[in-house]
């Protein structure tokens, strides 16, 4: 199944993707994780995008589209994928439609206040990208990922000023995709307020898996 996870930062897309990959046996492709890995590796791409990520702004469409196009062409993404954090603009959605036919777009519905609460406590594994929360779901051992033993840290863009910027960018550039995909009959709205396990149950039922 070819899925897009759409929703504001902190809606739980990454967390649900971590659960859904086991159910669907398809890769979880997070453009945010790919950009962060490039920043950590100090690659040419990483040097180009670091300041943009730290400020909570969007990487340009051309760079992002080329990266996703290349990733989706790989063997493991042929039968299906979960795209998390892409597309984020209408031009990205149009480009995606030209090289891959998506089956469903899962829209994570959540109010801003819940987003701020989640992002300000979010902890992420630097190695596998798994998400924890300082209060509601801390790693068993502080600073260490339960799943792969990688380092668990707070993203620079989960600091308050960047959170506000990312929400503004979401409202202006990404939220229009809700109507874009609804008009194409692909949208599946999910109430993203409950805890991850419950959202996982709702997701499973809605997709019949
Ligand atoms: P995320 O982990 O999805 O919140 O993404 C983290 C950051 O990576 C974003 O704030 C952007 O700077 C960048 N990014 C991720 N996905 C995209 C995208 N589809 N288009 C442009 N920038 C992106």
XYZ file of C-alpha atoms and ligand atoms in Angstrom:
232
model
C 0.000 0.000 0.000
C 1.315 3.459 -0.928
C 0.484 5.878 1.854
C 1.112 9.512 2.698
C 0.988 10.644 6.319
C -0.166 14.265 6.339
C -0.485 16.517 9.362
C 1.229 19.221 11.409
C 4.576 18.574 13.087
C 3.980 16.651 16.302
C 0.729 15.055 15.128
C 2.258 11.592 15.646
C 3.026 10.733 12.015
C 6.492 9.397 12.810
C 5.249 7.420 15.805
C 2.420 5.775 13.884
C 4.733 5.098 10.949
C 7.010 3.214 13.363
C 4.027 1.010 14.300
C 2.583 0.745 10.774
C 5.773 -0.478 9.073
C 5.491 -3.703 11.067
C 1.883 -4.174 9.939
C 2.443 -3.279 6.302
C 6.036 -4.475 5.732
C 6.805 -1.388 3.691
C 9.541 1.205 4.269
C 8.943 4.338 6.341
C 10.312 7.203 4.280
C 10.619 10.387 6.319
C 12.126 13.333 4.476
C 12.822 14.949 7.866
C 14.824 11.877 8.976
C 16.726 11.866 5.675
C 17.604 15.567 6.029
C 18.644 15.125 9.678
C 20.846 12.157 8.779
C 22.498 14.299 6.091
C 23.099 17.064 8.653
C 24.671 14.573 11.108
C 26.858 13.137 8.362
C 27.871 16.679 7.323
C 27.326 15.711 3.694
C 26.933 18.322 0.964
C 23.139 18.055 1.329
C 23.461 18.316 5.119
C 25.509 21.514 4.920
C 22.977 22.988 2.506
C 19.900 22.266 4.661
C 21.134 22.607 8.262
C 20.214 26.276 8.781
C 16.843 25.750 7.082
C 15.958 22.856 9.396
C 17.113 24.682 12.521
C 14.912 27.661 11.624
C 11.857 25.443 11.021
C 11.604 26.522 7.368
C 11.116 24.261 4.340
C 13.891 22.923 2.140
C 13.309 23.985 -1.494
C 10.941 21.843 -3.578
C 13.508 20.921 -6.219
C 15.957 19.384 -3.736
C 13.207 17.608 -1.795
C 11.422 16.209 -4.849
C 14.688 14.864 -6.344
C 15.489 13.130 -3.070
C 12.065 11.441 -2.798
C 12.013 10.480 -6.442
C 15.350 8.714 -6.046
C 14.237 7.009 -2.816
C 10.943 5.723 -4.271
C 12.780 4.241 -7.258
C 14.560 1.774 -4.980
C 13.458 -1.846 -4.948
C 12.109 -1.879 -1.379
C 9.574 0.874 -2.167
C 8.113 -0.735 -5.309
C 5.150 -2.457 -3.638
C 4.423 0.239 -1.096
C 5.710 2.872 1.299
C 4.745 5.261 4.032
C 5.730 8.803 3.094
C 6.007 10.839 6.289
C 6.514 14.593 5.903
C 6.298 14.585 2.116
C 4.641 16.199 0.229
C 4.531 19.453 2.164
C 3.619 21.838 -0.659
C 1.268 21.681 -3.665
C 4.213 21.581 -6.153
C 5.634 18.588 -4.236
C 2.239 16.819 -4.437
C 2.010 17.492 -8.163
C 5.540 16.175 -8.730
C 4.802 13.051 -6.695
C 1.673 12.361 -8.768
C 3.873 12.368 -11.885
C 6.078 9.503 -10.663
C 3.986 7.478 -8.170
C 0.281 6.697 -7.647
C -0.615 6.979 -3.969
C -3.421 4.768 -2.572
C -4.454 6.791 0.511
C -3.518 9.994 2.313
C -3.931 9.751 6.070
C -4.703 13.181 7.531
C -3.702 13.467 11.208
C -6.213 15.844 12.742
C -4.992 17.594 15.921
C -5.323 21.072 17.513
C -2.284 23.384 17.834
C -2.212 23.202 21.649
C -1.657 19.428 21.561
C 1.047 19.895 18.936
C 2.997 22.324 21.123
C 2.704 20.007 24.147
C 3.970 17.030 22.162
C 6.814 18.774 20.363
C 8.200 20.468 23.430
C 8.620 17.034 25.113
C 9.603 15.054 22.049
C 12.764 12.949 22.044
C 14.060 11.234 18.914
C 16.543 8.433 18.303
C 19.432 9.754 16.230
C 20.045 6.299 14.713
C 16.613 4.834 13.841
C 14.351 7.904 14.136
C 12.007 6.343 16.732
C 10.041 8.955 18.713
C 9.715 9.101 22.510
C 8.181 11.735 24.811
C 9.861 13.042 27.949
C 6.642 12.705 30.003
C 4.257 10.274 28.322
C 6.666 7.794 26.738
C 10.276 8.144 27.926
C 12.955 5.638 26.826
C 13.576 2.875 29.419
C 17.112 4.201 29.930
C 17.554 7.974 29.702
C 19.186 9.032 26.442
C 19.208 5.503 24.940
C 16.811 4.114 22.314
C 14.817 1.032 23.423
C 14.855 -0.339 19.905
C 18.369 0.090 18.550
C 20.473 1.477 21.421
C 21.053 4.747 19.511
C 21.335 8.161 21.140
C 18.003 9.789 22.072
C 18.023 13.599 21.847
C 15.874 16.753 21.493
C 15.788 18.109 17.949
C 16.948 21.721 17.518
C 13.707 22.480 15.701
C 11.673 21.267 18.698
C 12.759 24.414 20.596
C 9.905 26.938 21.141
C 10.736 29.550 18.428
C 11.155 26.882 15.750
C 7.945 25.109 16.820
C 5.938 28.305 16.243
C 7.609 28.815 12.848
C 6.934 25.221 11.784
C 3.244 25.533 12.710
C 2.993 28.719 10.669
C 4.712 27.055 7.696
C 2.348 24.085 8.048
C -0.757 26.297 8.036
C 0.403 28.323 5.040
C 2.058 25.735 2.797
C 1.036 22.224 3.843
C -2.574 22.481 5.095
C -3.822 23.264 1.527
C -2.902 19.651 0.697
C -5.887 18.499 2.779
C -8.311 19.941 0.231
C -6.047 18.905 -2.643
C -6.222 15.224 -1.668
C -9.844 15.362 -0.481
C -10.839 16.583 -3.928
C -9.058 13.554 -5.403
C -10.944 11.140 -3.116
C -7.759 9.970 -1.364
C -8.110 11.529 2.080
C -8.694 9.541 5.250
C -9.152 11.740 8.353
C -7.843 10.329 11.625
C -8.335 11.833 15.080
C -4.690 12.105 16.178
C -5.408 13.275 19.762
C -5.480 9.868 21.528
C -2.331 7.994 22.602
C -0.293 6.306 19.864
C -1.696 2.798 20.472
C -5.283 4.003 20.114
C -4.439 5.976 16.964
C -2.832 2.761 15.684
C -6.113 0.869 16.277
C -8.169 3.565 14.526
C -5.703 3.535 11.608
C -5.824 -0.245 11.271
C -9.615 -0.333 11.313
C -9.932 2.521 8.818
C -7.597 0.801 6.343
C -8.997 -2.682 6.994
C -5.599 -4.187 7.886
P 9.929 16.680 10.006
O 10.805 15.697 10.700
O 9.009 16.028 9.005
O 9.217 17.608 10.948
O 10.909 17.606 9.121
C 11.929 18.365 9.716
C 12.375 19.468 8.789
O 12.906 18.909 7.567
C 11.281 20.413 8.333
O 11.000 21.428 9.291
C 11.895 20.975 7.050
O 12.923 21.909 7.341
C 12.561 19.732 6.460
N 11.616 18.975 5.617
C 11.123 17.716 5.859
N 10.302 17.336 4.876
C 10.261 18.356 3.986
C 9.563 18.572 2.766
N 8.731 17.652 2.270
N 9.762 19.754 2.124
C 10.612 20.684 2.604
N 11.270 20.555 3.762
C 11.113 19.405 4.453
